[in-house]
Short mmCIF file of C-alpha atoms in Angstrom, two decimals:
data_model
loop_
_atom_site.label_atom_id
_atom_site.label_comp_id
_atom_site.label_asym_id
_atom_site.label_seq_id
_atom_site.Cartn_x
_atom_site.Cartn_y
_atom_site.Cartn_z
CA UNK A 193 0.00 0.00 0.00
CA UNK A 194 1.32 3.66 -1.00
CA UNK A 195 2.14 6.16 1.50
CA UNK A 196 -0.49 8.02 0.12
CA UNK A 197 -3.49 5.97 1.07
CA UNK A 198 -1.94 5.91 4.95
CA UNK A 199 -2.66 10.03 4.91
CA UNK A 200 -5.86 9.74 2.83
CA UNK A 201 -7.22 7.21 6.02
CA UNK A 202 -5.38 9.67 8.84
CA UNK A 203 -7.34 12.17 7.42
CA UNK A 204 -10.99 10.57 6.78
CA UNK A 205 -11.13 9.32 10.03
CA UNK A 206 -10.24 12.94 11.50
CA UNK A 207 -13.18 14.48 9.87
CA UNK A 208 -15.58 11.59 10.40
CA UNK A 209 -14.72 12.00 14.45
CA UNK A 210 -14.02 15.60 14.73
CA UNK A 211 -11.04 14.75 16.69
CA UNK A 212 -7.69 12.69 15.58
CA UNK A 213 -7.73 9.48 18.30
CA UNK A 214 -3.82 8.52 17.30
CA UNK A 215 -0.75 10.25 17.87
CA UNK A 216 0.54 11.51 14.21
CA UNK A 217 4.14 11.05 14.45
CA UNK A 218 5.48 15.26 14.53
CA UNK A 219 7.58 17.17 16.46
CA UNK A 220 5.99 20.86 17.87
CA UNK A 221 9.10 22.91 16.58
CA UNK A 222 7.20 26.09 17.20
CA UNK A 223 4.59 27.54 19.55
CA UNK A 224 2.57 28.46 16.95
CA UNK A 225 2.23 24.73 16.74
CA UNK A 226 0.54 24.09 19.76
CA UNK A 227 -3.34 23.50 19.55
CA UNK A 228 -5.85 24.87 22.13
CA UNK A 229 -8.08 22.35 22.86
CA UNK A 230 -11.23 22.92 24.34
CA UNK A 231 -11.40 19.66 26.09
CA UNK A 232 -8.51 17.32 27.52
CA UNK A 233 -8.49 15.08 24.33
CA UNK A 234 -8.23 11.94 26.85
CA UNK A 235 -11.51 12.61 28.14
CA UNK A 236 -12.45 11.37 24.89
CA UNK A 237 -11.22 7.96 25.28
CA UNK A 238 -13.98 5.18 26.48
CA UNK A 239 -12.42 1.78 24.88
CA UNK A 240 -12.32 0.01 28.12
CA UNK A 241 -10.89 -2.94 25.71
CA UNK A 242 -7.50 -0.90 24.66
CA UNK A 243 -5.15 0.05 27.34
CA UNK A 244 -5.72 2.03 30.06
CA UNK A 245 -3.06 4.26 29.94
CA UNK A 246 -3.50 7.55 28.06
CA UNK A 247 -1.16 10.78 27.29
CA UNK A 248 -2.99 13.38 26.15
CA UNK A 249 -1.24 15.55 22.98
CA UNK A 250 -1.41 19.26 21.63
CA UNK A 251 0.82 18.83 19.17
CA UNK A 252 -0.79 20.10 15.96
CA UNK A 253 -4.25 19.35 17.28
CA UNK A 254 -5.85 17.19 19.75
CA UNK A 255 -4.87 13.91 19.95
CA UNK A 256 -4.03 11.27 22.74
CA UNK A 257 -2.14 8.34 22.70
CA UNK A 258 -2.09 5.15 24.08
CA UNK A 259 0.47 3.48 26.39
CA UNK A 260 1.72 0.02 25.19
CA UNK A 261 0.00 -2.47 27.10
CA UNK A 262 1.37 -4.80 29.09
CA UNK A 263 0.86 -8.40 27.62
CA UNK A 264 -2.30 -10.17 30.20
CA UNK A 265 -1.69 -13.65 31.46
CA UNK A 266 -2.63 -15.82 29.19
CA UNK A 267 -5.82 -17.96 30.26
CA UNK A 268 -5.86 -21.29 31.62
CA UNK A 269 -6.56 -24.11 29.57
CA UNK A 270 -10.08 -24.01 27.95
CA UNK A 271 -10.83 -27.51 28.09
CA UNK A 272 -11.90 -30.56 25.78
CA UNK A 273 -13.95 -29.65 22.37
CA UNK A 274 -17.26 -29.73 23.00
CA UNK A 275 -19.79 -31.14 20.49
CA UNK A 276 -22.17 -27.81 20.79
CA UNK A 277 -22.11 -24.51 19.93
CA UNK A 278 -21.47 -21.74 22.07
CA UNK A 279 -24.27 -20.82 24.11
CA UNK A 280 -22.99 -16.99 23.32
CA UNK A 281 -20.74 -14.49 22.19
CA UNK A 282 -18.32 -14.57 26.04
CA UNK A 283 -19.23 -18.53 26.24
CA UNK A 284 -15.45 -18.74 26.07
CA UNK A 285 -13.88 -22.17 25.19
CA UNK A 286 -13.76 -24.87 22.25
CA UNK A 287 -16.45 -26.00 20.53
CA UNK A 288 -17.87 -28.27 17.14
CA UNK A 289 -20.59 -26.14 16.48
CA UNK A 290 -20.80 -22.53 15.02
CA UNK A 291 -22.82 -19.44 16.43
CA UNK A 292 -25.23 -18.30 13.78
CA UNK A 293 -24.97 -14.77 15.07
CA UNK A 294 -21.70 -13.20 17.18
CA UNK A 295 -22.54 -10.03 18.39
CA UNK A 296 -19.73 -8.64 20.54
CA UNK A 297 -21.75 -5.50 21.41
CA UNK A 298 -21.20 -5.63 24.59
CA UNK A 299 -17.47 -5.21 24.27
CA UNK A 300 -17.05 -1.33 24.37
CA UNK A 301 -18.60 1.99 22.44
CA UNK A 302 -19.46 1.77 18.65
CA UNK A 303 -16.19 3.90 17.80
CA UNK A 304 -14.00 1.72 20.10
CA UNK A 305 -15.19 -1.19 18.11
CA UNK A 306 -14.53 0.57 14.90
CA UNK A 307 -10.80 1.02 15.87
CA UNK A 308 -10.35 -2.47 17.72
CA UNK A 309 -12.37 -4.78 15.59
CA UNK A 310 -10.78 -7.00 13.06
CA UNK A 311 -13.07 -9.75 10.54
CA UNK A 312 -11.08 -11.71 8.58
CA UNK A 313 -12.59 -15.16 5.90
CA UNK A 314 -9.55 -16.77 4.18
CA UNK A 315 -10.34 -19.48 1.91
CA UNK A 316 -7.87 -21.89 0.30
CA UNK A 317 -8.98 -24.85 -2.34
CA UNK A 318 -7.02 -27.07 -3.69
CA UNK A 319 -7.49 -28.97 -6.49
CA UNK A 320 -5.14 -31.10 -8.83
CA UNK A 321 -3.52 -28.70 -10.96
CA UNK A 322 -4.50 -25.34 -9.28
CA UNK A 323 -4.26 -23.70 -5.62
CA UNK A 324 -6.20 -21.07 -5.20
CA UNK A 325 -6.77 -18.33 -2.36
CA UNK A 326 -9.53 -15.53 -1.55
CA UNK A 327 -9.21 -13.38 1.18
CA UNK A 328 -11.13 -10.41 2.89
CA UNK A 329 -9.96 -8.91 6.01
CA UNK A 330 -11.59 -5.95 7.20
CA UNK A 331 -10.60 -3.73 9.91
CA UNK A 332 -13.61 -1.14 9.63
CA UNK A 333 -11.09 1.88 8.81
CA UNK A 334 -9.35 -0.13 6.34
CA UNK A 335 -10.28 -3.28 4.15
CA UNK A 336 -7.89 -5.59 2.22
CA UNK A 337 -8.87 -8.04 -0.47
CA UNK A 338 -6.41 -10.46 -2.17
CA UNK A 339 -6.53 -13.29 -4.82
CA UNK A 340 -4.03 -15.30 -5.94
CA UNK A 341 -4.29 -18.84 -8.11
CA UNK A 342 -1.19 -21.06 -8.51
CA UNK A 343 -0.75 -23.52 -11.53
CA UNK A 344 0.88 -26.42 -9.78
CA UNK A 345 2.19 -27.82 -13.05
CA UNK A 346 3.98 -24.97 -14.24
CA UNK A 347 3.97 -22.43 -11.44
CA UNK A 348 2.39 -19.63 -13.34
CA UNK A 349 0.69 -17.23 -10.24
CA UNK A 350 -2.04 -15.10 -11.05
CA UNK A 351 -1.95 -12.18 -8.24
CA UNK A 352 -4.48 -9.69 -6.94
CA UNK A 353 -4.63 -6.96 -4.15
CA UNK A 354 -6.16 -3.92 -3.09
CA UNK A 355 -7.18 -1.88 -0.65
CA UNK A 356 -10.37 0.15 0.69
CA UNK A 357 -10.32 3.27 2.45
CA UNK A 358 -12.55 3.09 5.22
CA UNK A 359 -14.06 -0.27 3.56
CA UNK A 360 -16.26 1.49 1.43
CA UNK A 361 -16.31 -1.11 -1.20
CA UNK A 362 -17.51 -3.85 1.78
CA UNK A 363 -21.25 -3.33 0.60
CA UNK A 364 -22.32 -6.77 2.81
CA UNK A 365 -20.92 -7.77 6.27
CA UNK A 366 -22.01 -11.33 6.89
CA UNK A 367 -23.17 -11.55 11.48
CA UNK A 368 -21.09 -14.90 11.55
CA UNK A 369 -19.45 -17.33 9.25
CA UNK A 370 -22.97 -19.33 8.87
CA UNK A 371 -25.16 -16.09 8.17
CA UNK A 372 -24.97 -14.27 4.92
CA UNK A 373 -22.41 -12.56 2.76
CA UNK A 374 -19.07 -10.56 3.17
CA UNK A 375 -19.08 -8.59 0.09
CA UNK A 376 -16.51 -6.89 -1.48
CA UNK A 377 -17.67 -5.33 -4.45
CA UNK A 378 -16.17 -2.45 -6.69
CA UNK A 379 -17.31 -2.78 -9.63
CA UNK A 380 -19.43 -5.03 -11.56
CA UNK A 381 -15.98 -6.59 -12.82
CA UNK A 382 -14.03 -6.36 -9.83
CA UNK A 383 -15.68 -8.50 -7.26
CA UNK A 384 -15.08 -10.87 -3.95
CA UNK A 385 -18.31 -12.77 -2.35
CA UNK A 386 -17.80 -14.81 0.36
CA UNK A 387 -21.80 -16.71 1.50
CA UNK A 388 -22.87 -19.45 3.32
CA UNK A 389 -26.30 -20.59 1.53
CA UNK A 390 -28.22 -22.01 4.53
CA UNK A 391 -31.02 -23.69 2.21
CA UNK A 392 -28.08 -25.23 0.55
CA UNK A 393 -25.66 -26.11 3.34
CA UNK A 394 -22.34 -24.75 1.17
CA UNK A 395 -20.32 -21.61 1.11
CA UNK A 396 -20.44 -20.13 -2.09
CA UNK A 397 -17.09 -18.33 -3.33
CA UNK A 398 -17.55 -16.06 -6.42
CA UNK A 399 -14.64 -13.69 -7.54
CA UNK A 400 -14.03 -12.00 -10.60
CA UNK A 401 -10.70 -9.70 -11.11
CA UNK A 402 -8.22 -8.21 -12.92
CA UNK A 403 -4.49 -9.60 -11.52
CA UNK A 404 -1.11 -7.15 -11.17
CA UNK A 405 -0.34 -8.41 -14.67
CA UNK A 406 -3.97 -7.61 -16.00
CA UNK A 407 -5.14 -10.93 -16.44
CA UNK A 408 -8.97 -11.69 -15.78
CA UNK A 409 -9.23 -14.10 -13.41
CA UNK A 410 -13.01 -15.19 -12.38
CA UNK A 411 -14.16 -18.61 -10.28
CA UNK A 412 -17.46 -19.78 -8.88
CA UNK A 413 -16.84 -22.62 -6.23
CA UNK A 414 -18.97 -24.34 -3.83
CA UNK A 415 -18.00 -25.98 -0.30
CA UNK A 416 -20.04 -28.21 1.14
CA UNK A 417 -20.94 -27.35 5.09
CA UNK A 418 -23.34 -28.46 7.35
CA UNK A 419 -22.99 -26.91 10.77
CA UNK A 420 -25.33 -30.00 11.72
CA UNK A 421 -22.92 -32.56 10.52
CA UNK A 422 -19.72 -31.81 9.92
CA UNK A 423 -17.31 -30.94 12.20
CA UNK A 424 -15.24 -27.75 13.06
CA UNK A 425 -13.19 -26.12 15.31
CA UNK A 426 -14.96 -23.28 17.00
CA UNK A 427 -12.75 -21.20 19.46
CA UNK A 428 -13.78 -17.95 21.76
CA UNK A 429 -11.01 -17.34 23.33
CA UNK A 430 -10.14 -14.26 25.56
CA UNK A 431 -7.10 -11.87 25.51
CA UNK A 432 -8.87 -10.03 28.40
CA UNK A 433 -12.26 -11.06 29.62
CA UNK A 434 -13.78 -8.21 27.56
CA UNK A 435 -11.80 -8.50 24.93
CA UNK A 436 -12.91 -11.48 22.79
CA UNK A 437 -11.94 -13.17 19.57
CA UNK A 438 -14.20 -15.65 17.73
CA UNK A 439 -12.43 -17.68 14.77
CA UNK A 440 -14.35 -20.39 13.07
CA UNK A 441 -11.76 -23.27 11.34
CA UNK A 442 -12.84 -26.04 8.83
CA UNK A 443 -10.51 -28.17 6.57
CA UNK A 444 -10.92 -30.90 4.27
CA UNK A 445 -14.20 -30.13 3.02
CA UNK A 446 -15.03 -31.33 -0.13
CA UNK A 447 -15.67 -28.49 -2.95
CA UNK A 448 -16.55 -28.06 -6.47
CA UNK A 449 -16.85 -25.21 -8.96
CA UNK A 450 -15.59 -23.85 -12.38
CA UNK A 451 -12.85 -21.45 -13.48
CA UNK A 452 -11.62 -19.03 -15.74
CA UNK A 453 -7.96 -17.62 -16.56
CA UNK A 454 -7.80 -15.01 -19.68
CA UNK A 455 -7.31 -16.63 -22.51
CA UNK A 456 -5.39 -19.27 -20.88
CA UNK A 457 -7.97 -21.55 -19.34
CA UNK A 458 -11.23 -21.82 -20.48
CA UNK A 459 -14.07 -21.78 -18.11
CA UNK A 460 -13.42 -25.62 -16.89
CA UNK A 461 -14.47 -27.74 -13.87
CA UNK A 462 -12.86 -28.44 -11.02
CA UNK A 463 -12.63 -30.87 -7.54
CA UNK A 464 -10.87 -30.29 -4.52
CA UNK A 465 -10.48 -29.92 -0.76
CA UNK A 466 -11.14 -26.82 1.19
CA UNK A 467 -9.59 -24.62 4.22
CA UNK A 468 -11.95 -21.62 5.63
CA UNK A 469 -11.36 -19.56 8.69
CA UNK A 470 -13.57 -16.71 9.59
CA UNK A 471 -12.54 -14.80 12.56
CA UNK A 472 -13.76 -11.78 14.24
CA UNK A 473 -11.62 -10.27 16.94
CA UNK A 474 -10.56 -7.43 19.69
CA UNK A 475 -7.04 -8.08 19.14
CA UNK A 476 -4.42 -6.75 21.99
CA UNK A 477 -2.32 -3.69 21.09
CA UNK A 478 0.35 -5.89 20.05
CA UNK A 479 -0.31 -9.12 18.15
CA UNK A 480 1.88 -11.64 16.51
CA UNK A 481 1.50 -15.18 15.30
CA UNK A 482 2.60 -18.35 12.91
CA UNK A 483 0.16 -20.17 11.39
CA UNK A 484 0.24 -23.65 9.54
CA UNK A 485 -2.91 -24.78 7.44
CA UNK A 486 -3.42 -27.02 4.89
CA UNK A 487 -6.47 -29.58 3.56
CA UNK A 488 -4.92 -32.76 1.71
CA UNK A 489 -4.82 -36.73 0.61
CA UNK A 490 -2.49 -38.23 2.68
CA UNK A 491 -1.76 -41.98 2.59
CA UNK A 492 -2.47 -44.05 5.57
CA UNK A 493 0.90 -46.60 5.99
CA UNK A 494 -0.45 -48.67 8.51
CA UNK A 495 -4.13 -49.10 6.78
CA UNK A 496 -2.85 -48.68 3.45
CA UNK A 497 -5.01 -46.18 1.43
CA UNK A 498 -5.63 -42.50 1.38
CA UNK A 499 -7.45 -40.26 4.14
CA UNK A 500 -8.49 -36.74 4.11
CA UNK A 501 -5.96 -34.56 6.66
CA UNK A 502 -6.07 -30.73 7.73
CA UNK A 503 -4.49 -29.13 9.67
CA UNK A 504 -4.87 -25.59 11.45
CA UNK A 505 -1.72 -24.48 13.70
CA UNK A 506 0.11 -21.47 15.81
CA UNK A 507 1.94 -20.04 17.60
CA UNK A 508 2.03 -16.76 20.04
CA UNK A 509 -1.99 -15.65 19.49
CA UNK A 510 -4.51 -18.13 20.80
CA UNK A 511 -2.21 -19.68 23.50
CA UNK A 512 -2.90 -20.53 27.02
CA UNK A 513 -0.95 -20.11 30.05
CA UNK A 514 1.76 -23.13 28.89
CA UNK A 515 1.72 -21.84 25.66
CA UNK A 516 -0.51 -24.33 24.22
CA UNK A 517 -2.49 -22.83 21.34
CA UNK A 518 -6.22 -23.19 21.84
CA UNK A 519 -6.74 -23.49 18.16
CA UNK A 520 -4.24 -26.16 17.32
CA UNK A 521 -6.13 -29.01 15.03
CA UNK A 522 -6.24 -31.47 13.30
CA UNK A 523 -9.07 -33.14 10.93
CA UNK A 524 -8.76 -36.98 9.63
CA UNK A 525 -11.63 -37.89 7.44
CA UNK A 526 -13.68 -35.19 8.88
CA UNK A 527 -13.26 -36.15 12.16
CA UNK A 528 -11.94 -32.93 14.08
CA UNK A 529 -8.76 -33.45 16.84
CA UNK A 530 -7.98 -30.60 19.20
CA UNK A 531 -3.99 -30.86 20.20
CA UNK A 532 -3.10 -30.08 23.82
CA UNK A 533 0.31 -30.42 23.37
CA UNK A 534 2.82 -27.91 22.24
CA UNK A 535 3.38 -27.57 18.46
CA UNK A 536 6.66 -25.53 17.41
CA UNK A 537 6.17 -23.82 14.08
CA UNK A 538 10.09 -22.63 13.45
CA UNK A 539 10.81 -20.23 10.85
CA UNK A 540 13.79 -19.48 9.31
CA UNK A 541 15.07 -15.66 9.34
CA UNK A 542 12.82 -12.92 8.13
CA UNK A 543 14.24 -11.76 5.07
CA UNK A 544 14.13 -16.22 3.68
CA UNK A 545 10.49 -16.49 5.31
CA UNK A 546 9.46 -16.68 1.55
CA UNK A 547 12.23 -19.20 0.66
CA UNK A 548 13.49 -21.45 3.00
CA UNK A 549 11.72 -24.09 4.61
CA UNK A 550 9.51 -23.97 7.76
CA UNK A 551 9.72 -26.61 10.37
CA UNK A 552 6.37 -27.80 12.45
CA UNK A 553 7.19 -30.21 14.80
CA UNK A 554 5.65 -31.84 18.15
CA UNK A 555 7.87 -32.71 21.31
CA UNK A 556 4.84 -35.54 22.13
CA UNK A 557 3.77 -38.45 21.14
CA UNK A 558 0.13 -37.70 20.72
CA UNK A 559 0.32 -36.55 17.98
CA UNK A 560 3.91 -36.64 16.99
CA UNK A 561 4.14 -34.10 14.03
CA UNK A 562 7.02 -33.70 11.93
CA UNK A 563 7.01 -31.49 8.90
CA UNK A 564 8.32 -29.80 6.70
CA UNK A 565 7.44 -26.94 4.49
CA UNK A 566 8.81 -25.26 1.43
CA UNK A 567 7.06 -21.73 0.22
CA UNK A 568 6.83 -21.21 -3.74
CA UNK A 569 5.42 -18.10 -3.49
CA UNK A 570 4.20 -15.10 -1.28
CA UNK A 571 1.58 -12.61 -0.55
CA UNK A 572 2.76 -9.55 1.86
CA UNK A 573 1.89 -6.63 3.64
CA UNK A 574 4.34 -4.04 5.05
CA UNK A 575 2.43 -0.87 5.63
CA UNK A 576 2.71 1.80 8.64
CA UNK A 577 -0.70 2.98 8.55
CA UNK A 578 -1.51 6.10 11.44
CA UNK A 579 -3.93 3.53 12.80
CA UNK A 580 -1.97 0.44 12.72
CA UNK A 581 1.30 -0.95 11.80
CA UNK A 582 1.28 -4.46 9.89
CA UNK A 583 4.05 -6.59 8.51
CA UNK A 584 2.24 -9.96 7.15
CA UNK A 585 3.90 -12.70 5.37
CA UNK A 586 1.48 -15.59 4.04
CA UNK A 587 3.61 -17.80 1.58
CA UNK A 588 1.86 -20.96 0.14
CA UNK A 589 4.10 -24.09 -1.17
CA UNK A 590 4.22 -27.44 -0.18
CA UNK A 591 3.78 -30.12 2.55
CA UNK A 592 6.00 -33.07 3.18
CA UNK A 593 6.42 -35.56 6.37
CA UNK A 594 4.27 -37.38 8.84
CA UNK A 595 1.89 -37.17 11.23
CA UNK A 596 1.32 -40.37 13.76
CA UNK A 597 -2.22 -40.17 15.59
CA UNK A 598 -3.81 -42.74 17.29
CA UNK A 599 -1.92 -45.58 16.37
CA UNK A 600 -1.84 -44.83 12.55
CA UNK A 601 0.89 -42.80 10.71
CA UNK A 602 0.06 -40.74 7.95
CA UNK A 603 2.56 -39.67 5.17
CA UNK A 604 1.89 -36.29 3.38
CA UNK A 605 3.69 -35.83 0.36
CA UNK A 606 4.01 -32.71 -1.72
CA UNK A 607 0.53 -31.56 0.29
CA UNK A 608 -0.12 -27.78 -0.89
CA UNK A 609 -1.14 -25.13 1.78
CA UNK A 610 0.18 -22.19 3.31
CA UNK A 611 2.09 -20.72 6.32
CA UNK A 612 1.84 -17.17 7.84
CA UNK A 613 4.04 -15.23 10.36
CA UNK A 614 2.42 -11.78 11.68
CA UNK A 615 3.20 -8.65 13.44
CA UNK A 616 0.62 -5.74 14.05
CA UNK A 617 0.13 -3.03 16.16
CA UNK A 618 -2.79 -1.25 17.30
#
């Protein structure tokens, strides 16, 4: 994102709110600089679910800032998967079963949510010859939409990004990853939907675009869902007690739809597996995480044959007090495994995150994971917006080594998915 787009947000959200609620980085050289406010800009601050802490500055205008906060214990354990949903939107634990509705209105003030809130629906499907990955993350002040679709047999990438001041080309918001649409829509030729059809049980993924090197790009999938039968990982997990995050997993579900490349591939058919996480979130001040996901055929060595793996693992965000992530998982022919153990995701330096391997690897024996990953390719975000401060890495490439899981190893070979390592601040 240009430089240009972080003073075009700076300066929408000034004169939507009348007053500036982040520190723009200046120095008051002169007196003439300082502002005369009328009222202590701190007074202004209600988001009981940022820090506490606030500095109040004239410098150019009224602002305050906001003391780093220090990082909260970590919660205890929150206990086995259970087979239901939630009963609510602070029914904090793991569950099967997805809330139709989350509603975190309770959190804090309409304008603290604006600022705080984060809703994010990745989707990954692959299929023989083709990965492909849709994406819309919106963060209220700013949205982010990105495509990509990888041709395994010859490693063309088709690539496409962009960016929405203030998220005014969101035109639907879906209440929950089971409940309508999350719409990004800019044109009638530049287009992301993202539904779950409830009549139908199946999300329904429909993108058309233009890539970086202006190539149209358009694909209509279907993935088969029923929050009645199949199983998920559903986890509401607290950084503070009133600060929430809700983040709905699936993997391995089966999916079908056509696609279109250019001139290059005709609309054609296609089969595959599926990944989908929807998450909505009042993410701490500070966040960082590593994240391992993929949906594949893996061959059973004891059994002999092939089974249906995913898995969905991290590091550093959803962790509990021994640093056991609360959304580590695993699904083997749609049967859904939480992992209480710890799962290292080791990365190599930052400037070969794109290039060299990644190592995930478990110290137990329940389930002993060892493997190995090798990016091919990368999608990034480095941006220094007034608001927040991101530096995202999500490379996809390939899977290879085992997992051993109730008495049955499974050997993934050349299994396509993706990795991400994460830094923002709020």
């Amino acid at each position: 994102m240009k430089n240009s787009n972080s003073i075009v947000a700076a300066l929408i959200f000034a004169s939507i709110f009348s007053i500036d609620a982040f520190v723009i980085p200046s120095q008051c050289l002169l007196s003439s600089s300082i502002f005369q406010c009328l009222v202590n800009p701190c007074l202004q601050k209600t988001c009981s679910s940022l820090t506490p802490a606030c500095i109040s500055n004239f410098c150019g205008g009224c602002y305050f800032s906001l003391l780093e906060e220090n990082d909260s214990p970590n919660p205890g354990n929150l206990g086995q998967i259970k087979d239901t949903a939630p009963a609510n939107s602070n029914d904090y634990g793991r569950f099967k079963k997805p809330l139709s509705i989350v509603d975190f209105s309770w959190v804090s003030p309409a304008l603290c949510n604006f600022v705080t809130e984060k809703n994010w629906h990745f989707i990954s499907i692959s299929t023989p010859q083709y990965f492909i990955v849709s994406t819309i993350i919106n963060l209220n002040f700013i949205a982010n939409v990105f495509v990509y679709v990888y041709d395994l047999t010859n490693g063309d990438l088709y690539n496409y990004t962009t960016n929405s001041i203030l998220a005014v080309d969101i035109k639907e918001r879906t209440n929950s990853s089971i409940s309508g649409c999350t719409v990004f829509n800019r044109s009638s030729s530049e287009y992301v939907s993202h539904c779950y059809n409830q009549q139908e049980n199946r999300y329904e993924i429909n993108v058309n675009v233009t890539t970086n090197d202006n190539i149209q790009v358009s694909f209509a999938f279907q993935i088969n869902y029923s929050s009645v039968n199949d199983q998920s990982l559903v986890l509401l997990y607290p950084f503070k007690p009133t600060q929430p995050a809700y983040t709905h997993h699936l993997a391995t579900q089966p999916t079908q739809g056509t696609m279109k490349i250019g001139n290059i591939l005709p609309k054609s058919s296609f089969t595959g597996l599926s990944t989908t996480d929807w998450t909505l979130a009042y993410q701490k001040r500070v966040t960082r995480w590593k994240w391992a996901s993929f949906s594949v055929q893996a061959q059973d060595i004891k059994n002999g044959g092939s089974v249906t793996i995913g898995i969905n693992l991290s590091n550093e965000l959803y962790d509990d007090k021994n640093n056991i992530s609360m959304e580590n998982t695993i699904w083997i022919n749609g049967e859904v495994y939480t992992i209480d153990d710890f799962v290292n995701i080791e990365t190599p330096s930052e400037q070969f995150l794109t290039t060299q391997p990644w190592y995930i690897t478990t110290v137990e024996d329940n389930p002993t994971i060892d493997l190995q990953f090798q990016p091919v390719g990368s999608h990034q975000e480095h941006d220094n917006l007034v608001i927040v401060d991101i530096q995202f890495v999500q490379a996809f490439g390939f899977f290879n080594g085992t997992i051993q899981m109730l008495g049955n190893t499974y050997n993934i070979s050349n299994g396509w998915g993706v990795v991400e390592s994460n830094y923002a601040k709020w």
